[in-house]
Amino acid sequence: MAPTDNPRRHTREDVARTALRLLDDDGLPDLTMRRLAAALDVQPSALYHHFPNKQTLLAELADRIVSRGADPLPAEWTDAVRAEAAALRDGLLAYRDGAEVVTSTFALGLGAAAPLDRLTRAVAAGGFDDETARRAATALLHFALGHVSHEQQRLQYDSLGVVVDAAATPFEEEDRAAAFAFGVDLLVGGLESRDAVGQRPPVSRSRT
Amino acid sequence: MAPTDNPRRHTREDVARTALRLLDDDGLPDLTMRRLAAALDVQPSALYHHFPNKQTLLAELADRIVSRGADPLPAEWTDAVRAEAAALRDGLLAYRDGAEVVTSTFALGLGAAAPLDRLTRAVAAGGFDDETARRAATALLHFALGHVSHEQQRLQYDSLGVVVDAAATPFEEEDRAAAFAFGVDLLVGGLESRDAVGQRPPVSRSRT
DNA sequence: ACCTGAACACCGTTCAAGT
DNA sequence: ACCTGAACACCGTTCAAGT
C-alpha cells in the first residue's frame, strides 16, 4: 500500500522504460503508441500526457540508447577514438533497431549529441583544432550510424527468413565487428596522416 | 488514338516514375500507396498488379536514385574514389529523402549494389586486394548514407520551421559539401597510409 | 496531474469480381 | 493483363470530460 504501489497512474519514466522494452522485444515497426498504451494498461490518449508526440518519445529513447561511452578511456588518442566508436556501436546494438531510432532523431540535435561530444573530445586529444575534431567526429558518427543501421536491418531480414543477396555482407558477429573496426581504422588512419602532412599537435589543455 | 495514348491502364514503368515524382514533390512520409494510386487515377489495389508490396516499389526507386556514377572517371584512383563518392551524394540529394529510400532497401542487397560496385572498382584501382577494396567501399557507402540521411533530415526540419540545435551542423550547401568531402578524404587518406604501411600495389588487370 | 471514451483522418494489403 | 469495390486490421493524434 505504499504510494509507489499504485498500479495505474504512470510516470514519464515508466512510459520510456516500457517503450524501450517494447522496442527491444518487437522492433521499431511494432512500437506503436497504441501497443505501448496497451502494455501500460492505459488508453492511447493517456500517453500524450507524458510526451507531446511519438517523435519526442523516440528522442528520449535515442538519448538512453547512446548514453554510455567508453569506460575506461585509453590514454592514447587513437585507441580512445576506437574505444568510443566501439562503445557507440555496442550501445546501438544493445537495442533492436537502435541505430534507426538514433538516426531518426539525430537531425533534431537530439539523440546523438552525447556520442558526438565524446568522439569530438577523443579526437581533440590528438591535438587537432576544434573544427577538425568536430568534423572527424561527425564522420565517425555518420559511419557508425550507417554501418549499424545496415547490420540491424540485415539481422531483421535474416530473422524473418527473407532471402538476401548474401554475397555483399558478412553475417557473423566477428565479421561485422571487424568490418566496423576496419572503417574506424580508415578514418583514424586518415586523421593520423593528416596530422603528419601538416598539423603540429599543440598540447591542448586549456580547460580545468 | 495511338495505342500508347490510352489514359488508363498503366505499366510498371509509369508507376515507378510517378512514385519518384511524388517522392521528390512531397517526401517519403507522404509517398503512400493510396496517394500514389490517386496520382495515377487508379484504385490502391491496382498497384499490387505492378509491385507485390511497397518495399519492392521502394527498392525500384532506390535503384533509380543511385543509378548514375561518376562520369568521366578520373585516372588517379584517389580522385576516382572521391568522384564516385561525390556522384553518389549527388544522386541521393537529387530526390527528396533519397538517402532514406536507399538505406531502407540496402540490407536486402537491393538499391545500393550499383554504388557499392563502383566504389569497389575505384578503390581496387589503387592496387588493393578484393577484400580490402570491398570493405573500404562499404565504409564509404555507410558514411555517405549516414551523412546524406542527416543532411536531408535536417533540410526537412528546416523547411518545416522546426527549431533545431543548430550549433551541431552546417546549413549552407557549401559547408555540407565540404563536410562530406572531409569524411571521404579521411577514408581515402586512411587507405593511402595503409598502402604505405604494408601493401605493394600489384597491377590488377585480370579481366577483359 | 493523469486518465477515459470517442472520434477524425488516415495507413498497407487482400480478394472476389469485372473487362 | 490490368483494374474496381469493398473490406480487414490497423495507425497517430485531438479533445471534451472525468477524478
CSV table of C-alpha atoms (C1' of nucleotides) in Angstrom, one decimal:
chain,number,residue,atom,x,y,z
A,1,MET,CA,0.0,0.0,0.0
A,2,ALA,CA,3.0,2.3,-0.4
A,3,PRO,CA,2.2,5.3,-2.7
A,4,THR,CA,4.6,3.8,-5.3
A,5,ASP,CA,2.5,0.7,-5.4
A,6,ASN,CA,-0.4,2.2,-7.3
A,7,PRO,CA,-0.8,0.0,-10.4
A,8,ARG,CA,-2.4,2.7,-12.7
A,9,ARG,CA,-1.1,6.3,-12.9
A,10,HIS,CA,2.2,6.2,-14.8
A,11,THR,CA,5.2,8.5,-14.9
A,12,ARG,CA,7.2,9.6,-17.9
A,13,GLU,CA,9.9,7.3,-16.7
A,14,ASP,CA,7.6,4.3,-16.8
A,15,VAL,CA,6.5,5.2,-20.3
A,16,ALA,CA,10.1,5.5,-21.6
A,17,ARG,CA,11.2,2.3,-19.9
A,18,THR,CA,8.3,0.3,-21.2
A,19,ALA,CA,8.8,1.7,-24.7
A,20,LEU,CA,12.4,0.7,-24.6
A,21,ARG,CA,11.4,-2.8,-23.6
A,22,LEU,CA,8.8,-3.0,-26.4
A,23,LEU,CA,11.4,-1.7,-28.9
A,24,ASP,CA,13.9,-4.4,-27.9
A,25,ASP,CA,11.3,-7.2,-27.8
A,26,ASP,CA,9.3,-6.4,-31.0
A,27,GLY,CA,11.3,-3.8,-33.0
A,28,LEU,CA,10.6,-0.3,-34.2
A,29,PRO,CA,7.8,-1.1,-36.6
A,30,ASP,CA,5.8,-2.7,-33.8
A,31,LEU,CA,6.5,0.1,-31.3
A,32,THR,CA,3.2,1.9,-31.9
A,33,MET,CA,1.6,4.4,-29.5
A,34,ARG,CA,-1.4,2.0,-29.3
A,35,ARG,CA,0.7,-1.0,-28.4
A,36,LEU,CA,2.7,1.0,-25.9
A,37,ALA,CA,-0.6,2.1,-24.3
A,38,ALA,CA,-1.8,-1.4,-24.1
A,39,ALA,CA,1.4,-2.6,-22.5
A,40,LEU,CA,0.9,0.1,-19.8
A,41,ASP,CA,-2.8,-0.9,-19.5
A,42,VAL,CA,-3.9,2.6,-20.5
A,43,GLN,CA,-5.7,4.4,-23.3
A,44,PRO,CA,-3.5,5.6,-26.2
A,45,SER,CA,-4.5,9.2,-25.4
A,46,ALA,CA,-3.0,8.9,-22.0
A,47,LEU,CA,0.5,8.8,-23.5
A,48,TYR,CA,0.2,12.3,-24.7
A,49,HIS,CA,0.2,13.5,-21.1
A,50,HIS,CA,3.8,12.3,-20.9
A,51,PHE,CA,5.1,13.0,-24.4
A,52,PRO,CA,3.7,15.6,-26.8
A,53,ASN,CA,4.1,13.2,-29.7
A,54,LYS,CA,5.8,9.9,-30.8
A,55,GLN,CA,8.9,11.7,-32.2
A,56,THR,CA,9.7,13.2,-28.8
A,57,LEU,CA,9.3,9.8,-27.2
A,58,LEU,CA,11.7,8.3,-29.7
A,59,ALA,CA,14.2,11.1,-29.0
A,60,GLU,CA,14.1,10.2,-25.3
A,61,LEU,CA,14.8,6.5,-26.3
A,62,ALA,CA,17.7,7.6,-28.5
A,63,ASP,CA,19.3,9.5,-25.6
A,64,ARG,CA,19.1,6.4,-23.5
A,65,ILE,CA,20.4,4.1,-26.2
A,66,VAL,CA,23.6,6.1,-26.7
A,67,SER,CA,24.1,7.3,-23.1
A,68,ARG,CA,27.1,5.1,-22.3
A,69,GLY,CA,30.6,5.9,-23.6
A,70,ALA,CA,33.8,4.0,-23.4
A,71,ASP,CA,35.0,3.3,-19.9
A,72,PRO,CA,37.9,3.3,-19.1
A,73,LEU,CA,39.1,5.5,-21.9
A,74,PRO,CA,42.5,4.5,-23.2
A,75,ALA,CA,45.3,7.1,-22.8
A,76,GLU,CA,46.5,7.1,-26.5
A,77,TRP,CA,44.1,9.2,-28.5
A,78,THR,CA,43.8,6.8,-31.4
A,79,ASP,CA,42.8,4.0,-29.0
A,80,ALA,CA,40.4,6.4,-27.3
A,81,VAL,CA,38.7,7.1,-30.6
A,82,ARG,CA,38.5,3.4,-31.4
A,83,ALA,CA,37.1,2.7,-28.0
A,84,GLU,CA,34.4,5.4,-28.2
A,85,ALA,CA,33.4,4.2,-31.6
A,86,ALA,CA,33.2,0.6,-30.4
A,87,ALA,CA,31.1,1.7,-27.4
A,88,LEU,CA,28.8,3.6,-29.7
A,89,ARG,CA,28.3,0.5,-31.8
A,90,ASP,CA,27.7,-1.6,-28.7
A,91,GLY,CA,25.1,0.9,-27.4
A,92,LEU,CA,23.3,0.9,-30.8
A,93,LEU,CA,23.3,-2.9,-31.0
A,94,ALA,CA,22.1,-3.3,-27.4
A,95,TYR,CA,18.5,-2.5,-28.5
A,96,ARG,CA,16.7,-3.8,-31.5
A,97,ASP,CA,16.6,-1.1,-34.3
A,98,GLY,CA,18.7,1.1,-32.0
A,99,ALA,CA,20.6,2.7,-34.9
A,100,GLU,CA,17.4,3.6,-36.7
A,101,VAL,CA,15.9,5.2,-33.6
A,102,VAL,CA,19.0,7.3,-33.1
A,103,THR,CA,19.2,8.2,-36.8
A,104,SER,CA,15.6,9.3,-36.8
A,105,THR,CA,16.2,12.0,-34.1
A,106,PHE,CA,19.8,12.9,-35.0
A,107,ALA,CA,18.9,15.8,-37.2
A,108,LEU,CA,16.9,17.4,-34.4
A,109,GLY,CA,20.1,17.8,-32.4
A,110,LEU,CA,18.7,15.2,-30.1
A,111,GLY,CA,19.8,11.6,-29.5
A,112,ALA,CA,23.3,11.8,-31.0
A,113,ALA,CA,24.6,14.8,-29.1
A,114,ALA,CA,26.3,12.7,-26.4
A,115,PRO,CA,28.3,10.4,-28.7
A,116,LEU,CA,29.2,13.4,-30.9
A,117,ASP,CA,30.7,15.1,-27.8
A,118,ARG,CA,32.6,12.1,-26.7
A,119,LEU,CA,34.0,11.4,-30.2
A,120,THR,CA,35.0,15.1,-30.5
A,121,ARG,CA,36.8,15.0,-27.2
A,122,ALA,CA,38.6,11.8,-28.1
A,123,VAL,CA,39.8,13.2,-31.5
A,124,ALA,CA,40.7,16.6,-30.0
A,125,ALA,CA,43.1,14.8,-27.6
A,126,GLY,CA,45.1,14.1,-30.7
A,127,GLY,CA,45.9,17.8,-30.9
A,128,PHE,CA,43.6,18.8,-33.7
A,129,ASP,CA,41.8,22.1,-33.8
A,130,ASP,CA,38.1,22.2,-32.7
A,131,GLU,CA,36.8,22.4,-36.3
A,132,THR,CA,38.8,19.4,-37.4
A,133,ALA,CA,37.9,17.4,-34.3
A,134,ARG,CA,34.2,18.1,-34.8
A,135,ARG,CA,34.2,17.2,-38.4
A,136,ALA,CA,36.1,14.0,-37.8
A,137,ALA,CA,33.7,13.1,-35.0
A,138,THR,CA,30.7,13.8,-37.3
A,139,ALA,CA,32.3,11.5,-40.0
A,140,LEU,CA,32.8,8.8,-37.4
A,141,LEU,CA,29.2,9.1,-36.2
A,142,HIS,CA,27.8,9.0,-39.7
A,143,PHE,CA,29.8,5.9,-40.5
A,144,ALA,CA,28.7,4.2,-37.3
A,145,LEU,CA,25.0,5.0,-37.8
A,146,GLY,CA,25.2,3.9,-41.4
A,147,HIS,CA,27.1,0.7,-40.5
A,148,VAL,CA,24.9,-0.4,-37.6
A,149,SER,CA,21.7,0.5,-39.4
A,150,HIS,CA,22.8,-1.8,-42.1
A,151,GLU,CA,23.7,-4.6,-39.6
A,152,GLN,CA,20.4,-4.3,-37.8
A,153,GLN,CA,18.3,-4.3,-40.9
A,154,ARG,CA,20.2,-7.3,-42.2
A,155,LEU,CA,19.6,-9.1,-38.8
A,156,GLN,CA,15.9,-8.3,-39.1
A,157,TYR,CA,15.6,-9.7,-42.6
A,158,ASP,CA,17.6,-12.8,-41.6
A,159,SER,CA,15.3,-13.4,-38.7
A,160,LEU,CA,12.3,-13.1,-40.9
A,161,GLY,CA,13.7,-15.6,-43.3
A,162,VAL,CA,13.8,-13.1,-46.2
A,163,VAL,CA,16.2,-14.2,-48.9
A,164,VAL,CA,19.0,-11.7,-49.2
A,165,ASP,CA,21.8,-11.3,-51.8
A,166,ALA,CA,24.2,-12.7,-49.2
A,167,ALA,CA,27.4,-12.1,-51.1
A,168,ALA,CA,27.5,-8.5,-50.2
A,169,THR,CA,27.8,-8.5,-46.4
A,170,PRO,CA,29.2,-10.7,-43.6
A,171,PHE,CA,26.7,-12.3,-41.2
A,172,GLU,CA,28.8,-13.5,-38.3
A,173,GLU,CA,29.2,-11.1,-35.4
A,174,GLU,CA,33.0,-11.5,-35.6
A,175,ASP,CA,33.0,-10.4,-39.3
A,176,ARG,CA,30.6,-7.5,-38.6
A,177,ALA,CA,32.8,-6.2,-35.8
A,178,ALA,CA,35.8,-6.5,-38.0
A,179,ALA,CA,34.2,-4.6,-40.8
A,180,PHE,CA,33.2,-1.9,-38.4
A,181,ALA,CA,36.7,-1.7,-37.0
A,182,PHE,CA,38.1,-1.5,-40.5
A,183,GLY,CA,36.1,1.6,-41.3
A,184,VAL,CA,37.0,3.2,-38.0
A,185,ASP,CA,40.7,2.4,-38.7
A,186,LEU,CA,40.5,4.1,-42.1
A,187,LEU,CA,39.1,7.2,-40.5
A,188,VAL,CA,41.6,7.2,-37.7
A,189,GLY,CA,44.4,6.5,-40.2
A,190,GLY,CA,43.2,9.4,-42.3
A,191,LEU,CA,43.4,11.6,-39.3
A,192,GLU,CA,46.9,10.4,-38.4
A,193,SER,CA,48.3,11.0,-41.9
A,194,ARG,CA,46.6,14.5,-41.9
A,195,ASP,CA,48.5,15.2,-38.8
A,196,ALA,CA,51.7,14.0,-40.4
A,197,VAL,CA,51.1,16.1,-43.5
A,198,GLY,CA,50.6,19.5,-42.0
A,199,GLN,CA,49.5,19.9,-38.4
A,200,ARG,CA,51.7,20.1,-35.4
A,201,PRO,CA,49.8,19.0,-32.3
A,202,PRO,CA,49.7,21.7,-29.7
A,203,VAL,CA,49.4,20.4,-26.1
A,204,SER,CA,45.7,21.2,-25.7
A,205,ARG,CA,45.0,21.6,-22.0
A,206,SER,CA,43.2,24.9,-21.7
A,207,ARG,CA,40.3,23.7,-19.5
A,208,THR,CA,40.0,22.6,-15.9
B,1,MET,CA,-5.6,7.3,-80.9
B,2,ALA,CA,-2.2,5.6,-80.8
B,3,PRO,CA,-2.1,2.6,-78.5
B,4,THR,CA,0.2,4.5,-76.2
B,5,ASP,CA,-2.4,7.1,-75.8
B,6,ASN,CA,-4.7,5.1,-73.5
B,7,PRO,CA,-5.1,7.2,-70.4
B,8,ARG,CA,-6.0,4.4,-68.0
B,9,ARG,CA,-4.0,1.1,-68.0
B,10,HIS,CA,-0.6,1.8,-66.5
B,11,THR,CA,2.7,0.0,-66.8
B,12,ARG,CA,5.2,-0.8,-64.1
B,13,GLU,CA,7.4,2.0,-65.5
B,14,ASP,CA,4.5,4.5,-65.2
B,15,VAL,CA,4.1,3.5,-61.6
B,16,ALA,CA,7.8,3.9,-60.7
B,17,ARG,CA,8.1,7.2,-62.5
B,18,THR,CA,5.0,8.6,-60.8
B,19,ALA,CA,6.3,7.4,-57.4
B,20,LEU,CA,9.6,9.0,-58.0
B,21,ARG,CA,7.9,12.3,-58.8
B,22,LEU,CA,5.7,12.0,-55.7
B,23,LEU,CA,8.7,11.3,-53.6
B,24,ASP,CA,10.5,14.3,-54.8
B,25,ASP,CA,7.5,16.6,-54.5
B,26,ASP,CA,6.1,15.5,-51.1
B,27,GLY,CA,8.8,13.4,-49.4
B,28,LEU,CA,8.8,9.8,-48.2
B,29,PRO,CA,6.3,10.1,-45.4
B,30,ASP,CA,3.7,11.3,-48.0
B,31,LEU,CA,4.5,8.6,-50.5
B,32,THR,CA,1.7,6.3,-49.6
B,33,MET,CA,0.2,3.6,-51.8
B,34,ARG,CA,-3.1,5.3,-51.6
B,35,ARG,CA,-1.7,8.7,-52.7
B,36,LEU,CA,0.3,7.1,-55.5
B,37,ALA,CA,-2.9,5.3,-56.7
B,38,ALA,CA,-4.7,8.6,-56.6
B,39,ALA,CA,-2.0,10.3,-58.6
B,40,LEU,CA,-2.4,7.5,-61.2
B,41,ASP,CA,-6.1,7.8,-61.1
B,42,VAL,CA,-6.5,4.2,-60.1
B,43,GLN,CA,-7.6,2.2,-57.0
B,44,PRO,CA,-4.9,1.4,-54.5
B,45,SER,CA,-5.3,-2.3,-55.1
B,46,ALA,CA,-4.3,-1.8,-58.8
B,47,LEU,CA,-0.8,-1.0,-57.7
B,48,TYR,CA,-0.3,-4.6,-56.5
B,49,HIS,CA,-0.5,-5.7,-60.0
B,50,HIS,CA,2.8,-4.0,-60.7
B,51,PHE,CA,4.6,-4.4,-57.4
B,52,PRO,CA,4.0,-7.1,-54.8
B,53,ASN,CA,4.3,-4.6,-52.0
B,54,LYS,CA,5.5,-1.2,-51.1
B,55,GLN,CA,9.0,-2.4,-50.1
B,56,THR,CA,9.6,-3.7,-53.6
B,57,LEU,CA,8.5,-0.4,-55.1
B,58,LEU,CA,10.9,1.5,-52.8
B,59,ALA,CA,13.7,-0.9,-53.9
B,60,GLU,CA,13.0,0.0,-57.5
B,61,LEU,CA,13.1,3.7,-56.7
B,62,ALA,CA,16.4,3.2,-54.8
B,63,ASP,CA,17.9,1.6,-57.9
B,64,ARG,CA,17.0,4.6,-60.0
B,65,ILE,CA,18.2,7.1,-57.4
B,66,VAL,CA,21.8,5.7,-57.4
B,67,SER,CA,22.0,4.6,-61.0
B,68,ARG,CA,24.4,7.3,-62.1
B,69,GLY,CA,28.1,7.0,-61.2
B,70,ALA,CA,30.9,9.5,-61.8
B,71,ASP,CA,31.5,10.4,-65.5
B,72,PRO,CA,34.2,10.9,-66.6
B,73,LEU,CA,36.1,8.9,-64.0
B,74,PRO,CA,39.5,10.5,-63.1
B,75,ALA,CA,42.6,8.5,-63.8
B,76,GLU,CA,44.2,8.7,-60.4
B,77,TRP,CA,42.5,6.2,-58.1
B,78,THR,CA,42.1,8.6,-55.2
B,79,ASP,CA,40.4,11.1,-57.4
B,80,ALA,CA,38.2,8.4,-58.8
B,81,VAL,CA,37.1,7.3,-55.3
B,82,ARG,CA,36.3,10.9,-54.5
B,83,ALA,CA,34.4,11.4,-57.7
B,84,GLU,CA,32.3,8.3,-57.2
B,85,ALA,CA,31.6,9.3,-53.6
B,86,ALA,CA,30.5,12.8,-54.8
B,87,ALA,CA,28.4,11.3,-57.6
B,88,LEU,CA,26.7,9.1,-55.0
B,89,ARG,CA,26.0,12.1,-52.8
B,90,ASP,CA,24.6,14.0,-55.8
B,91,GLY,CA,22.3,11.1,-56.7
B,92,LEU,CA,21.0,10.8,-53.2
B,93,LEU,CA,20.4,14.5,-52.9
B,94,ALA,CA,18.7,14.7,-56.3
B,95,TYR,CA,15.5,13.2,-54.8
B,96,ARG,CA,13.9,14.3,-51.6
B,97,ASP,CA,14.6,11.7,-48.9
B,98,GLY,CA,16.7,9.8,-51.4
B,99,ALA,CA,19.2,8.6,-48.8
B,100,GLU,CA,16.4,7.2,-46.6
B,101,VAL,CA,14.9,5.3,-49.5
B,102,VAL,CA,18.2,3.8,-50.4
B,103,THR,CA,19.1,2.9,-46.8
B,104,SER,CA,15.7,1.2,-46.3
B,105,THR,CA,16.5,-1.3,-49.1
B,106,PHE,CA,20.2,-1.6,-48.7
B,107,ALA,CA,20.2,-4.6,-46.4
B,108,LEU,CA,18.1,-6.6,-48.9
B,109,GLY,CA,21.1,-6.3,-51.3
B,110,LEU,CA,19.0,-4.0,-53.4
B,111,GLY,CA,19.3,-0.4,-54.1
B,112,ALA,CA,22.9,0.1,-53.1
B,113,ALA,CA,24.5,-2.7,-55.2
B,114,ALA,CA,25.4,-0.3,-58.0
B,115,PRO,CA,27.3,2.3,-56.0
B,116,LEU,CA,29.0,-0.4,-54.0
B,117,ASP,CA,30.3,-1.9,-57.2
B,118,ARG,CA,31.5,1.4,-58.5
B,119,LEU,CA,33.2,2.3,-55.3
B,120,THR,CA,34.8,-1.1,-55.0
B,121,ARG,CA,36.2,-0.8,-58.5
B,122,ALA,CA,37.6,2.7,-57.8
B,123,VAL,CA,39.3,1.5,-54.7
B,124,ALA,CA,40.6,-1.6,-56.3
B,125,ALA,CA,42.3,0.5,-58.9
B,126,GLY,CA,44.6,1.6,-56.1
B,127,GLY,CA,46.0,-1.9,-56.1
B,128,PHE,CA,44.3,-3.2,-53.0
B,129,ASP,CA,43.1,-6.8,-52.7
B,130,ASP,CA,39.4,-7.6,-53.3
B,131,GLU,CA,38.6,-8.0,-49.6
B,132,THR,CA,40.2,-4.6,-48.7
B,133,ALA,CA,38.5,-2.8,-51.7
B,134,ARG,CA,35.1,-4.2,-50.8
B,135,ARG,CA,35.5,-3.3,-47.1
B,136,ALA,CA,36.6,0.2,-47.9
B,137,ALA,CA,33.8,0.7,-50.4
B,138,THR,CA,31.3,-0.5,-47.8
B,139,ALA,CA,32.8,2.0,-45.3
B,140,LEU,CA,32.5,4.8,-47.9
B,141,LEU,CA,28.9,3.8,-48.6
B,142,HIS,CA,27.9,3.7,-45.0
B,143,PHE,CA,29.5,7.1,-44.4
B,144,ALA,CA,27.7,8.5,-47.5
B,145,LEU,CA,24.3,7.2,-46.5
B,146,GLY,CA,24.8,8.3,-42.9
B,147,HIS,CA,25.9,11.8,-44.0
B,148,VAL,CA,23.2,12.4,-46.6
B,149,SER,CA,20.4,11.0,-44.4
B,150,HIS,CA,21.5,13.5,-41.8
B,151,GLU,CA,21.6,16.3,-44.4
B,152,GLN,CA,18.1,15.5,-45.8
B,153,GLN,CA,16.5,15.2,-42.4
B,154,ARG,CA,17.9,18.5,-41.4
B,155,LEU,CA,16.7,20.1,-44.6
B,156,GLN,CA,13.2,18.7,-43.9
B,157,TYR,CA,13.1,20.1,-40.4
B,158,ASP,CA,14.4,23.4,-41.5
B,159,SER,CA,11.7,23.6,-44.2
B,160,LEU,CA,9.1,22.7,-41.6
B,161,GLY,CA,10.4,25.5,-39.3
B,162,VAL,CA,11.2,23.1,-36.6
B,163,VAL,CA,13.7,24.6,-34.1
B,164,VAL,CA,16.9,22.6,-34.2
B,165,ASP,CA,20.0,22.7,-32.0
B,166,ALA,CA,21.8,24.5,-34.8
B,167,ALA,CA,25.3,24.5,-33.4
B,168,ALA,CA,26.0,21.0,-34.4
B,169,THR,CA,25.8,21.0,-38.2
B,170,PRO,CA,26.4,23.4,-41.0
B,171,PHE,CA,23.4,24.5,-43.1
B,172,GLU,CA,24.8,26.0,-46.3
B,173,GLU,CA,25.3,23.7,-49.2
B,174,GLU,CA,29.0,24.7,-49.4
B,175,ASP,CA,29.6,23.7,-45.8
B,176,ARG,CA,27.7,20.4,-46.2
B,177,ALA,CA,29.6,19.5,-49.3
B,178,ALA,CA,32.9,20.4,-47.5
B,179,ALA,CA,31.9,18.2,-44.5
B,180,PHE,CA,31.1,15.3,-46.8
B,181,ALA,CA,34.4,15.7,-48.7
B,182,PHE,CA,36.3,15.9,-45.4
B,183,GLY,CA,34.9,12.5,-44.4
B,184,VAL,CA,35.7,11.0,-47.8
B,185,ASP,CA,39.2,12.4,-47.5
B,186,LEU,CA,39.8,10.8,-44.2
B,187,LEU,CA,38.7,7.4,-45.6
B,188,VAL,CA,40.9,7.8,-48.7
B,189,GLY,CA,43.8,9.1,-46.5
B,190,GLY,CA,43.4,6.0,-44.3
B,191,LEU,CA,43.6,3.8,-47.4
B,192,GLU,CA,46.7,5.6,-48.7
B,193,SER,CA,48.5,5.3,-45.4
B,194,ARG,CA,47.5,1.6,-45.2
B,195,ASP,CA,49.1,1.2,-48.6
B,196,ALA,CA,52.2,2.9,-47.4
B,197,VAL,CA,52.4,0.7,-44.3
B,198,GLY,CA,52.3,-2.7,-45.9
B,199,GLN,CA,50.8,-3.3,-49.2
B,200,ARG,CA,52.5,-3.2,-52.6
B,201,PRO,CA,50.0,-2.4,-55.3
B,202,PRO,CA,50.0,-5.1,-58.0
B,203,VAL,CA,48.9,-4.0,-61.4
B,204,SER,CA,45.4,-5.5,-61.3
B,205,ARG,CA,44.2,-6.1,-64.9
B,206,SER,CA,42.9,-9.7,-65.0
B,207,ARG,CA,39.6,-9.1,-66.7
B,208,THR,CA,38.6,-8.2,-70.3
C,1,DA,C1',-1.8,15.5,-12.7
C,2,DC,C1',-3.3,11.7,-15.0
C,3,DC,C1',-6.6,9.3,-17.4
C,4,DT,C1',-11.1,7.6,-20.3
C,5,DG,C1',-14.1,7.4,-24.4
C,6,DA,C1',-14.9,8.6,-28.7
C,7,DA,C1',-13.8,10.3,-32.8
C,8,DC,C1',-11.0,12.0,-37.1
C,9,DA,C1',-8.3,11.2,-40.8
C,10,DC,C1',-5.6,8.2,-42.3
C,11,DC,C1',-2.5,3.5,-43.5
C,12,DG,C1',-0.9,-1.3,-46.4
C,13,DT,C1',-2.8,-5.3,-48.1
C,14,DT,C1',-6.2,-8.9,-49.7
C,15,DC,C1',-9.6,-10.7,-52.6
C,16,DA,C1',-13.6,-11.7,-55.4
C,17,DA,C1',-15.2,-9.9,-59.4
C,18,DG,C1',-15.1,-7.4,-63.8
C,19,DT,C1',-13.1,-6.4,-68.9
D,1,DA,C1',-3.2,-8.2,-68.2
D,2,DC,C1',-5.0,-4.7,-65.7
D,3,DC,C1',-8.4,-2.9,-62.9
D,4,DT,C1',-12.7,-1.9,-59.4
D,5,DG,C1',-15.1,-2.2,-55.0
D,6,DA,C1',-15.2,-3.4,-50.6
D,7,DA,C1',-13.4,-4.9,-46.8
D,8,DC,C1',-9.8,-6.1,-42.8
D,9,DA,C1',-6.8,-4.8,-39.4
D,10,DC,C1',-4.5,-1.3,-38.2
D,11,DC,C1',-2.1,3.8,-37.5
D,12,DG,C1',-1.0,8.9,-34.7
D,13,DT,C1',-3.4,12.5,-32.7
D,14,DT,C1',-7.2,15.5,-30.6
D,15,DC,C1',-10.5,16.7,-27.4
D,16,DA,C1',-14.2,17.0,-24.1
D,17,DA,C1',-14.9,15.0,-19.9
D,18,DG,C1',-13.9,12.7,-15.6
D,19,DT,C1',-11.2,12.1,-10.8
